[in-house]
CSV table of N, CA and C in Angstrom, one decimal:
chain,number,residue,atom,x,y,z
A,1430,UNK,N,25.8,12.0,-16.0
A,1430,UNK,CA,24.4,11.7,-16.1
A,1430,UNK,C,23.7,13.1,-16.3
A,1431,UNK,N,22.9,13.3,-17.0
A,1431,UNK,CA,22.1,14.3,-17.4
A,1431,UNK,C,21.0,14.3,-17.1
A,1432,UNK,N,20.4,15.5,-16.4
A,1432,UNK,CA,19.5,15.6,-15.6
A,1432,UNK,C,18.2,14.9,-16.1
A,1433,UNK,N,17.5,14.8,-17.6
A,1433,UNK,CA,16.7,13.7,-18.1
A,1433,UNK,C,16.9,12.5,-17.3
A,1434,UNK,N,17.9,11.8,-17.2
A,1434,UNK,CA,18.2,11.0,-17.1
A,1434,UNK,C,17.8,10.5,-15.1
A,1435,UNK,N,17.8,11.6,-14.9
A,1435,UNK,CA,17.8,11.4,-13.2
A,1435,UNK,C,16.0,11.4,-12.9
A,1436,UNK,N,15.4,11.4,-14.2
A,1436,UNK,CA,13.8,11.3,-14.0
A,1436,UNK,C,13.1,10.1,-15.0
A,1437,UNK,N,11.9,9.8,-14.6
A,1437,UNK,CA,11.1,8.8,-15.1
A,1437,UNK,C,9.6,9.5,-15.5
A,1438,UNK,N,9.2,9.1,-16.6
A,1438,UNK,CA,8.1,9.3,-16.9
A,1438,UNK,C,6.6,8.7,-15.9
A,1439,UNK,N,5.7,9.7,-16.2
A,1439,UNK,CA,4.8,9.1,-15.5
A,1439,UNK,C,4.3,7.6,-16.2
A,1440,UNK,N,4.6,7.1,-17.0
A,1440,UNK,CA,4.1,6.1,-17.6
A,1440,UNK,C,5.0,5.0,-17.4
A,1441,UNK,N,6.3,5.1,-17.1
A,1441,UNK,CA,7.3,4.5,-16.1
A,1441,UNK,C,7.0,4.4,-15.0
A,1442,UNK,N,6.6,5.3,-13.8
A,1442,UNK,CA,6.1,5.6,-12.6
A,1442,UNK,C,5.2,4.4,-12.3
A,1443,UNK,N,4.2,4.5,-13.2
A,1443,UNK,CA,2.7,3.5,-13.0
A,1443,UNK,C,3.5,2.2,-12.7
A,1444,UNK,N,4.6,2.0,-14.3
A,1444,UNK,CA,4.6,0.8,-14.2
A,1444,UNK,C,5.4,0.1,-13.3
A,1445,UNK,N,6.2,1.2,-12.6
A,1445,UNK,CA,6.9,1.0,-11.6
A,1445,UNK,C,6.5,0.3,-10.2
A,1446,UNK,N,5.1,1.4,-10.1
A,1446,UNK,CA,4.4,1.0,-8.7
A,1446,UNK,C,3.6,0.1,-9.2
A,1447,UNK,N,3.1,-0.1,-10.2
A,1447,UNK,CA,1.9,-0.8,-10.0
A,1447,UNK,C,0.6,-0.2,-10.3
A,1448,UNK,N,0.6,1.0,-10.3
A,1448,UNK,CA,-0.7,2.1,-9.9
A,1448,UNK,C,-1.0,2.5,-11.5
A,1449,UNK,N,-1.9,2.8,-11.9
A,1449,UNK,CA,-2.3,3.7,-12.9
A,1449,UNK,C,-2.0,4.8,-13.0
A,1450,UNK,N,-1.8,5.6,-14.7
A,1450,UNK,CA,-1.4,6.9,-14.8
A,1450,UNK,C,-2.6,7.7,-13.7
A,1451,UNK,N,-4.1,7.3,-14.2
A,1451,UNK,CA,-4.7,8.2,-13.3
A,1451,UNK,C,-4.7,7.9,-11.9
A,1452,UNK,N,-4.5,6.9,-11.5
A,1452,UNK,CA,-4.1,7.2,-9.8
A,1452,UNK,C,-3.2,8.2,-9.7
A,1453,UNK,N,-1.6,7.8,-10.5
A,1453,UNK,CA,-0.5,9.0,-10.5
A,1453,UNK,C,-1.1,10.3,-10.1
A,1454,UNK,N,-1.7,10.4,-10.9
A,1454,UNK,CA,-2.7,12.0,-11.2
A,1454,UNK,C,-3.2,12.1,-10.2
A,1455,UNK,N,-4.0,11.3,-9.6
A,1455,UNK,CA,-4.7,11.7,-8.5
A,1455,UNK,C,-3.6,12.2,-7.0
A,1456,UNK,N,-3.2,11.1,-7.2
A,1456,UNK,CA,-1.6,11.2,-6.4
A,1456,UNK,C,-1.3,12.6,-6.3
A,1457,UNK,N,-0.5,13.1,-7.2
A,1457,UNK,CA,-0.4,14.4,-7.6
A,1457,UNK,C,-1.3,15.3,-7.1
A,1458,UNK,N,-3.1,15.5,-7.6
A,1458,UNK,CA,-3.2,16.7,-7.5
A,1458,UNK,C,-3.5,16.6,-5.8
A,1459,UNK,N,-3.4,15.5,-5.1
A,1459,UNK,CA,-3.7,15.4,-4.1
A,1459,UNK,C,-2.6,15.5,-3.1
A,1460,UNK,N,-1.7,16.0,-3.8
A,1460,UNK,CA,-0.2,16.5,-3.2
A,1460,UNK,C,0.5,15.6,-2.4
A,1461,UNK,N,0.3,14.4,-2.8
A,1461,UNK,CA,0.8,13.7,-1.6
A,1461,UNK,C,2.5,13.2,-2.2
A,1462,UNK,N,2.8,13.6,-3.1
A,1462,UNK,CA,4.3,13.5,-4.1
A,1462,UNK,C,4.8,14.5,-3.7
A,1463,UNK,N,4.2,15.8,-3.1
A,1463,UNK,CA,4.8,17.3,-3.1
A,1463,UNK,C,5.1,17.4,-4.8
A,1464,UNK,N,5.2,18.9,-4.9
A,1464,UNK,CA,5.4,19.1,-6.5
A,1464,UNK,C,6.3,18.5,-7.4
A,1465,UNK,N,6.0,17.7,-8.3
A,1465,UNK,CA,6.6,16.8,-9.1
A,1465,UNK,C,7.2,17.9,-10.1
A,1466,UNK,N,8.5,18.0,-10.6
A,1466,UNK,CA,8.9,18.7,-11.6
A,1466,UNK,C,8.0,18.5,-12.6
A,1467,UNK,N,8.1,19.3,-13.8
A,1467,UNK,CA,7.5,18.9,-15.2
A,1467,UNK,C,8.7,19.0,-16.3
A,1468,UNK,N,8.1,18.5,-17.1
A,1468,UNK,CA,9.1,18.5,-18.9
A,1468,UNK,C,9.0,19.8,-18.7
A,1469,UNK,N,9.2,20.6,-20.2
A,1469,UNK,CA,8.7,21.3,-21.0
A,1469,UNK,C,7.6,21.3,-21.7
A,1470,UNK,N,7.1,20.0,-21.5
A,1470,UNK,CA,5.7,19.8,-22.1
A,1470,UNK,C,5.1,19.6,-21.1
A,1471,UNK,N,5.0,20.0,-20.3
A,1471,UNK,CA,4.1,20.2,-18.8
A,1471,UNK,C,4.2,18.8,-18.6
A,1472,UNK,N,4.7,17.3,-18.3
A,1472,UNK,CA,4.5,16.2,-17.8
A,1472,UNK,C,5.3,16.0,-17.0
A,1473,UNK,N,4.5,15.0,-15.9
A,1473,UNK,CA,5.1,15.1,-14.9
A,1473,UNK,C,6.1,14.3,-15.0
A,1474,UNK,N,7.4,14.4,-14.0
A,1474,UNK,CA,8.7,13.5,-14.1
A,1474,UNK,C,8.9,13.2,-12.7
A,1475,UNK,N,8.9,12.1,-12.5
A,1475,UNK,CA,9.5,11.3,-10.7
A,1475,UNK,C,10.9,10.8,-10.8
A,1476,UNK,N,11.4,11.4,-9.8
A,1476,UNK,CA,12.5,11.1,-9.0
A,1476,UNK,C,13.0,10.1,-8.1
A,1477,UNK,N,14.0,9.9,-8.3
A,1477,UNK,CA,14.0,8.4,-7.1
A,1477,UNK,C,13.4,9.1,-5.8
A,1478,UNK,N,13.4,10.2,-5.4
A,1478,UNK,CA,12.9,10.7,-4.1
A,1478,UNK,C,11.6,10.5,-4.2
A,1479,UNK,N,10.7,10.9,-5.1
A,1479,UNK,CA,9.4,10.5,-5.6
A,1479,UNK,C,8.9,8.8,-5.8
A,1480,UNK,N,9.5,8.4,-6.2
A,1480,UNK,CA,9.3,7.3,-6.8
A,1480,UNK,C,9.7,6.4,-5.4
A,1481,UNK,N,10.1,6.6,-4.1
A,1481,UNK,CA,10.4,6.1,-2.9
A,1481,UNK,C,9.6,6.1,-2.5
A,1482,UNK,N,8.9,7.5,-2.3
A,1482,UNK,CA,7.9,7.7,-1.8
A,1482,UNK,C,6.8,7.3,-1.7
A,1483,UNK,N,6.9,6.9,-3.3
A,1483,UNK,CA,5.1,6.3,-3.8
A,1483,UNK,C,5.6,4.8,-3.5
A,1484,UNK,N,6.4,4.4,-3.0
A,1484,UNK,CA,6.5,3.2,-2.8
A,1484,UNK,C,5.9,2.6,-1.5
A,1485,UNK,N,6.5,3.7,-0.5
A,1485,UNK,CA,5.9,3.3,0.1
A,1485,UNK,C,4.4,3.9,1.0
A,1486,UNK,N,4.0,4.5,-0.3
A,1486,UNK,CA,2.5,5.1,0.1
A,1486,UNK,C,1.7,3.6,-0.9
A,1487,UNK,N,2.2,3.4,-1.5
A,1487,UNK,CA,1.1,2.4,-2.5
A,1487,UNK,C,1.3,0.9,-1.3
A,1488,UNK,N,1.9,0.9,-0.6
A,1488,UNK,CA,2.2,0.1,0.4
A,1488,UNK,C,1.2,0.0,1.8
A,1489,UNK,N,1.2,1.7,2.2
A,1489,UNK,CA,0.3,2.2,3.0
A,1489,UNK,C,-1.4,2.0,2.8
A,1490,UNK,N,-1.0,2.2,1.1
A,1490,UNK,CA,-2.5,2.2,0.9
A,1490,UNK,C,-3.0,0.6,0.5
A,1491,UNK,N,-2.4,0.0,0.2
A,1491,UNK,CA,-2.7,-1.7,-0.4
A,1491,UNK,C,-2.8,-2.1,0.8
A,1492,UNK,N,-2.4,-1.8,2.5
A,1492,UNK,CA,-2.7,-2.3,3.6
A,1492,UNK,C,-4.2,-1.5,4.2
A,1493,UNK,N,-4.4,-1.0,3.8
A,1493,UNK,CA,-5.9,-0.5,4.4
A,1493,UNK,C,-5.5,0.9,4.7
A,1494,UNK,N,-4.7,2.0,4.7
A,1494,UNK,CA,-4.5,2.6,5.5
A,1494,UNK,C,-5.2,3.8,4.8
A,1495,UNK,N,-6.3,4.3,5.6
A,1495,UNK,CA,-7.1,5.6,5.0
A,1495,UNK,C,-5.9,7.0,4.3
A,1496,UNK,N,-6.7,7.1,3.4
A,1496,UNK,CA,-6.3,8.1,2.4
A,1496,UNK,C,-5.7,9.7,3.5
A,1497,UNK,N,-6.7,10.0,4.2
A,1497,UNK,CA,-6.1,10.9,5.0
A,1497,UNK,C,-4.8,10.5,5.9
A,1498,UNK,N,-5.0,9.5,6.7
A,1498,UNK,CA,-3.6,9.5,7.5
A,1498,UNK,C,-2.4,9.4,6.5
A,1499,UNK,N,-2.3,8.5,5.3
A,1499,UNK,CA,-1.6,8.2,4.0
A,1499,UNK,C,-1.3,9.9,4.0
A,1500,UNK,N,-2.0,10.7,3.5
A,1500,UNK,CA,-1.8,12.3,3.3
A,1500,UNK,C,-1.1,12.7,4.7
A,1501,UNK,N,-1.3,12.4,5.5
A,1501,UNK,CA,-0.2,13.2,7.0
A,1501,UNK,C,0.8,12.4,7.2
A,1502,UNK,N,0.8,10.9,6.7
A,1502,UNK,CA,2.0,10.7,7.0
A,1502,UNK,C,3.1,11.3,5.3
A,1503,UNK,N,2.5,11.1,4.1
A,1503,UNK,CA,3.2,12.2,3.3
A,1503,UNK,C,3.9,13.3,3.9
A,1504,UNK,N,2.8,14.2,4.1
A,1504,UNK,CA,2.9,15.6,4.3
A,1504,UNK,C,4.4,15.6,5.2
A,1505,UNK,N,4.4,14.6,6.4
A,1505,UNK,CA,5.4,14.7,7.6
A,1505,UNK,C,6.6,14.2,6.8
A,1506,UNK,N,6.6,13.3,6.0
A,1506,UNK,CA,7.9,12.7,5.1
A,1506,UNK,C,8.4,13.3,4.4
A,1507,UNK,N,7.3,14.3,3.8
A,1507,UNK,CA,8.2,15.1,2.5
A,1507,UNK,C,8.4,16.3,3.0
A,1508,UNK,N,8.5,16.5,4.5
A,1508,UNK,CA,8.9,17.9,5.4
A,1508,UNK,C,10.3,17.5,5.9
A,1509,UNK,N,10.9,16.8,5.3
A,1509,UNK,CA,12.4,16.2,5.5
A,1509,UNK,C,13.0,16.9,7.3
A,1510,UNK,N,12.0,17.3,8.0
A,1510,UNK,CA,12.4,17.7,9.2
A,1510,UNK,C,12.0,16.6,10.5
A,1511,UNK,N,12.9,16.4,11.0
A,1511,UNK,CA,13.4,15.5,12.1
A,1511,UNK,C,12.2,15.9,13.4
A,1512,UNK,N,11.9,16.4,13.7
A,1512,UNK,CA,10.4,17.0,14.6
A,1512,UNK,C,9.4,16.3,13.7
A,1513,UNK,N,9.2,15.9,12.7
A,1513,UNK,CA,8.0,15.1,12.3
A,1513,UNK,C,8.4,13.4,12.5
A,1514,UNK,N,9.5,12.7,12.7
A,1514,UNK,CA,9.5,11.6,13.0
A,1514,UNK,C,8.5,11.1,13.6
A,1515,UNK,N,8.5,11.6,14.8
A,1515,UNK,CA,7.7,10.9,16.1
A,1515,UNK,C,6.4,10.6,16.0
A,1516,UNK,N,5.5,11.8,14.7
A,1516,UNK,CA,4.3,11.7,14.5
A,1516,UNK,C,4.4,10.6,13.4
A,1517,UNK,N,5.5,10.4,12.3
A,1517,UNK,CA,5.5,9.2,11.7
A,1517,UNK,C,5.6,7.8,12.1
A,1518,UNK,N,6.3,8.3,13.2
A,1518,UNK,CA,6.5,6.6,13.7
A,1518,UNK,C,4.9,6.1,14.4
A,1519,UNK,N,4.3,7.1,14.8
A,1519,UNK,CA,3.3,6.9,15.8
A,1519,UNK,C,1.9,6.3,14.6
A,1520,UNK,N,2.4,7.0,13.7
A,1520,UNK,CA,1.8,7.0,12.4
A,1520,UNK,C,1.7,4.8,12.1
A,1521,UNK,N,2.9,4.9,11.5
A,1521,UNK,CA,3.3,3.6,11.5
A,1521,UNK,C,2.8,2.6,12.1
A,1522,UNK,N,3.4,3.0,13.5
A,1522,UNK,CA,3.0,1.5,14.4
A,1522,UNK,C,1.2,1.2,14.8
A,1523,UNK,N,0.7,2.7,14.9
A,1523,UNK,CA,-0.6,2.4,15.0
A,1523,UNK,C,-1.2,1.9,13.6
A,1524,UNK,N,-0.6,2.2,12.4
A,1524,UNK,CA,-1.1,1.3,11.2
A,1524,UNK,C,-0.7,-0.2,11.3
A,1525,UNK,N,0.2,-0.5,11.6
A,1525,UNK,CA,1.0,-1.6,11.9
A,1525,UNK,C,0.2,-2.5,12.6
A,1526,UNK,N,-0.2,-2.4,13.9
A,1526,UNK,CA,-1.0,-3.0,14.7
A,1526,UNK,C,-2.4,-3.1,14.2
A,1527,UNK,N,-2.8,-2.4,13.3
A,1527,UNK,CA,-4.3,-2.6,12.2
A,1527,UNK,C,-3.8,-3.9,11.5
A,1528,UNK,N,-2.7,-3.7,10.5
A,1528,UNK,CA,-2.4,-4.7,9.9
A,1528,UNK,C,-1.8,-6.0,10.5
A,1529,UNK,N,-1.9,-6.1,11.8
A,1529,UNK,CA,-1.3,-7.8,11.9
A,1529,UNK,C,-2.8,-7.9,12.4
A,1530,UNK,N,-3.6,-7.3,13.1
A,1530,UNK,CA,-4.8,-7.8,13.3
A,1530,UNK,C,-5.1,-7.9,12.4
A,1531,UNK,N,-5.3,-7.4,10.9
A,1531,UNK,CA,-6.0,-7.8,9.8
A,1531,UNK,C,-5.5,-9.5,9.4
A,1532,UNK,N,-4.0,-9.6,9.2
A,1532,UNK,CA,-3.7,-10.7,9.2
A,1532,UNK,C,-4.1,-11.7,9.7
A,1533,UNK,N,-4.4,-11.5,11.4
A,1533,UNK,CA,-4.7,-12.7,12.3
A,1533,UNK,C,-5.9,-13.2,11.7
A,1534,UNK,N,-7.0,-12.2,11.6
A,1534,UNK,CA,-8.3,-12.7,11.3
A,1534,UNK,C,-8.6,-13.1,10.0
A,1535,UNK,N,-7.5,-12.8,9.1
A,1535,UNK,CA,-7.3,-13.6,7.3
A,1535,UNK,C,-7.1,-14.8,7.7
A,1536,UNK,N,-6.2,-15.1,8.6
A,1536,UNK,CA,-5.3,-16.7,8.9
A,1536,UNK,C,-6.5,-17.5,9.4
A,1537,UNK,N,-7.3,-16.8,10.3
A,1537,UNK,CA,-8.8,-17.4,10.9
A,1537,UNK,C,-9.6,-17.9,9.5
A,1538,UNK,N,-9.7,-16.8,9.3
A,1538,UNK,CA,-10.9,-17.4,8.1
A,1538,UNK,C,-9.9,-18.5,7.0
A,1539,UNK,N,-8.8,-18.1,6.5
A,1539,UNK,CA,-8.3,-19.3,5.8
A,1539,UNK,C,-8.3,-20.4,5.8
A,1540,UNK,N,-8.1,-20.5,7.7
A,1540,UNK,CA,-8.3,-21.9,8.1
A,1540,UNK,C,-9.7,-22.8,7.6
A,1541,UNK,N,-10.7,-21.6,7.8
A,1541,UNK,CA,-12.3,-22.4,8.2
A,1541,UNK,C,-12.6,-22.4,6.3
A,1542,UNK,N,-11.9,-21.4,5.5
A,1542,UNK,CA,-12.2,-22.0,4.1
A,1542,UNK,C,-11.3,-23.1,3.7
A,1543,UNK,N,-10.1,-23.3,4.1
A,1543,UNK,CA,-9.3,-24.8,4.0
A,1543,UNK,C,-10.3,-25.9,4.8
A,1544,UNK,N,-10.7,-25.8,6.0
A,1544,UNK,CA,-11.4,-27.0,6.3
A,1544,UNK,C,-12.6,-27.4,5.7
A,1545,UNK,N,-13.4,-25.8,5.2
A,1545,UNK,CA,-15.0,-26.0,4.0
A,1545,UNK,C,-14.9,-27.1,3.2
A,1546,UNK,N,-13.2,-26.7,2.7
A,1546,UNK,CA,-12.7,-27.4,1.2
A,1546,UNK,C,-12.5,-28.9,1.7
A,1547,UNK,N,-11.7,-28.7,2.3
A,1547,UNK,CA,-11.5,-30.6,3.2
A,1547,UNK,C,-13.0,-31.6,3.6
A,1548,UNK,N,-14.2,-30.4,4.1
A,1548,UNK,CA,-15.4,-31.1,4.4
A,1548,UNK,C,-16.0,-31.3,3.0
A,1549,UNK,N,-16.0,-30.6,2.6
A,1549,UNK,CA,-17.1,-30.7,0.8
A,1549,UNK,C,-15.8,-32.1,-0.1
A,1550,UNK,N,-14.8,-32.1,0.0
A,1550,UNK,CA,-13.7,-32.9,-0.6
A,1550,UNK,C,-13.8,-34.5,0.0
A,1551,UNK,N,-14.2,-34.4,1.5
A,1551,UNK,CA,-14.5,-35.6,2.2
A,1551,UNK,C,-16.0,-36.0,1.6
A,1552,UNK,N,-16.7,-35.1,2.2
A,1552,UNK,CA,-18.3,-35.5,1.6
A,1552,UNK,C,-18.2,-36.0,0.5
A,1553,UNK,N,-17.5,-35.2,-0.6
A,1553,UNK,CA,-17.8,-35.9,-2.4
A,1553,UNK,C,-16.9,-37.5,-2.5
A,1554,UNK,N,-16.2,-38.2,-1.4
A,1554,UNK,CA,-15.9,-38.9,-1.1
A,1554,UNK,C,-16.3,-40.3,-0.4
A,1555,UNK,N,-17.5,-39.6,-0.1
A,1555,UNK,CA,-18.5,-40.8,1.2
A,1555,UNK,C,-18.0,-40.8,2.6
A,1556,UNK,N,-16.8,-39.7,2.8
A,1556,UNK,CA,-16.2,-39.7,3.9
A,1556,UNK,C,-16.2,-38.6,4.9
A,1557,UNK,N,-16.3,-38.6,6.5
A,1557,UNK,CA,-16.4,-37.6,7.4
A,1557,UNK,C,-15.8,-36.7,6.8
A,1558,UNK,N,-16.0,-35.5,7.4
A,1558,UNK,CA,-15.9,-34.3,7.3
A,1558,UNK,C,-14.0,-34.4,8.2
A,1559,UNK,N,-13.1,-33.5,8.2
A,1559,UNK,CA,-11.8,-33.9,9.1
A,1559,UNK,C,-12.3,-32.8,10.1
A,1560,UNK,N,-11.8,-33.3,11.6
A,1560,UNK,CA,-12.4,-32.4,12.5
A,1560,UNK,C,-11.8,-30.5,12.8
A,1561,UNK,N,-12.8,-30.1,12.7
A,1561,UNK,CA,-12.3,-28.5,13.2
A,1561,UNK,C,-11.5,-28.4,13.9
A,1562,UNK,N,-10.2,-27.6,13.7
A,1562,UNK,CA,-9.0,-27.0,15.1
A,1562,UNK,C,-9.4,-26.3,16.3
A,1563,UNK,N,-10.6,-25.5,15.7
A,1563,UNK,CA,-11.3,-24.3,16.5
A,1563,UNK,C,-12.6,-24.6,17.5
A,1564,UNK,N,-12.9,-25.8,16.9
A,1564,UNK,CA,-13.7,-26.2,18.2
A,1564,UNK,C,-13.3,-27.3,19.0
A,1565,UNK,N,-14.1,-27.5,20.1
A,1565,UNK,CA,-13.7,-28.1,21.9
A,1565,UNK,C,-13.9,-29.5,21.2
């Protein structure tokens, strides 16, 4: 295998994650890849080590997780030193606990837009409304 070969273009990258060349970019100057090699034509090239990375930063960030902590938990990951775990894990689980509470209160409201739909579906019917789970 030849070293070409052990990299992806940023135009691969995007379509990899999902993200845009200029998010990539932003990504980038915002260091949160650490220094991406370049060509010889100055473009950037990702590595499966990179391209992990952004996987699961575009993960971090598709769950709510602010741009700065996203940037410290980077910073601690791409310091491949074992002393930054603990701030990552802490990292995590306090993101973690954001996101099933976000969850819970998605599943709330789903419900009461599935019953909206059931009441307006009954109505155009001539018929009751089906009763609420959530009230007494």
């Amino acid at each position: 295998m030849t070293t070409s070969e052990r990299y992806v273009s940023i135009g691969e990258a995007a379509r990899q994650s999902g993200l845009t060349v200029d998010t990539l970019r932003y990504y980038d100057r915002e260091g949160l890849l650490g220094e991406l090699p370049r060509d010889t034509g100055g473009r950037r090239r990702f590595d499966a080590d990179a391209l992990g990375l952004l996987h699961v930063l575009v993960a971090l960030r598709r769950t709510g997780m602010p741009i700065e902590a996203v940037r410290e938990f980077s910073r601690h990951a791409r310091s491949g030193n074992d002393a930054t775990r603990a701030a990552r894990l802490a990292l995590l689980r306090s993101h973690g606990e954001r996101v099933r509470a976000d969850l819970r209160q998605l599943q709330a409201d789903l419900e009461l837009i599935e019953w909206k739909v059931g009441a307006y579906t009954a109505a155009e019917k001539g018929e009751d409304p089906p009763p609420r789970k959530d009230l007494p």
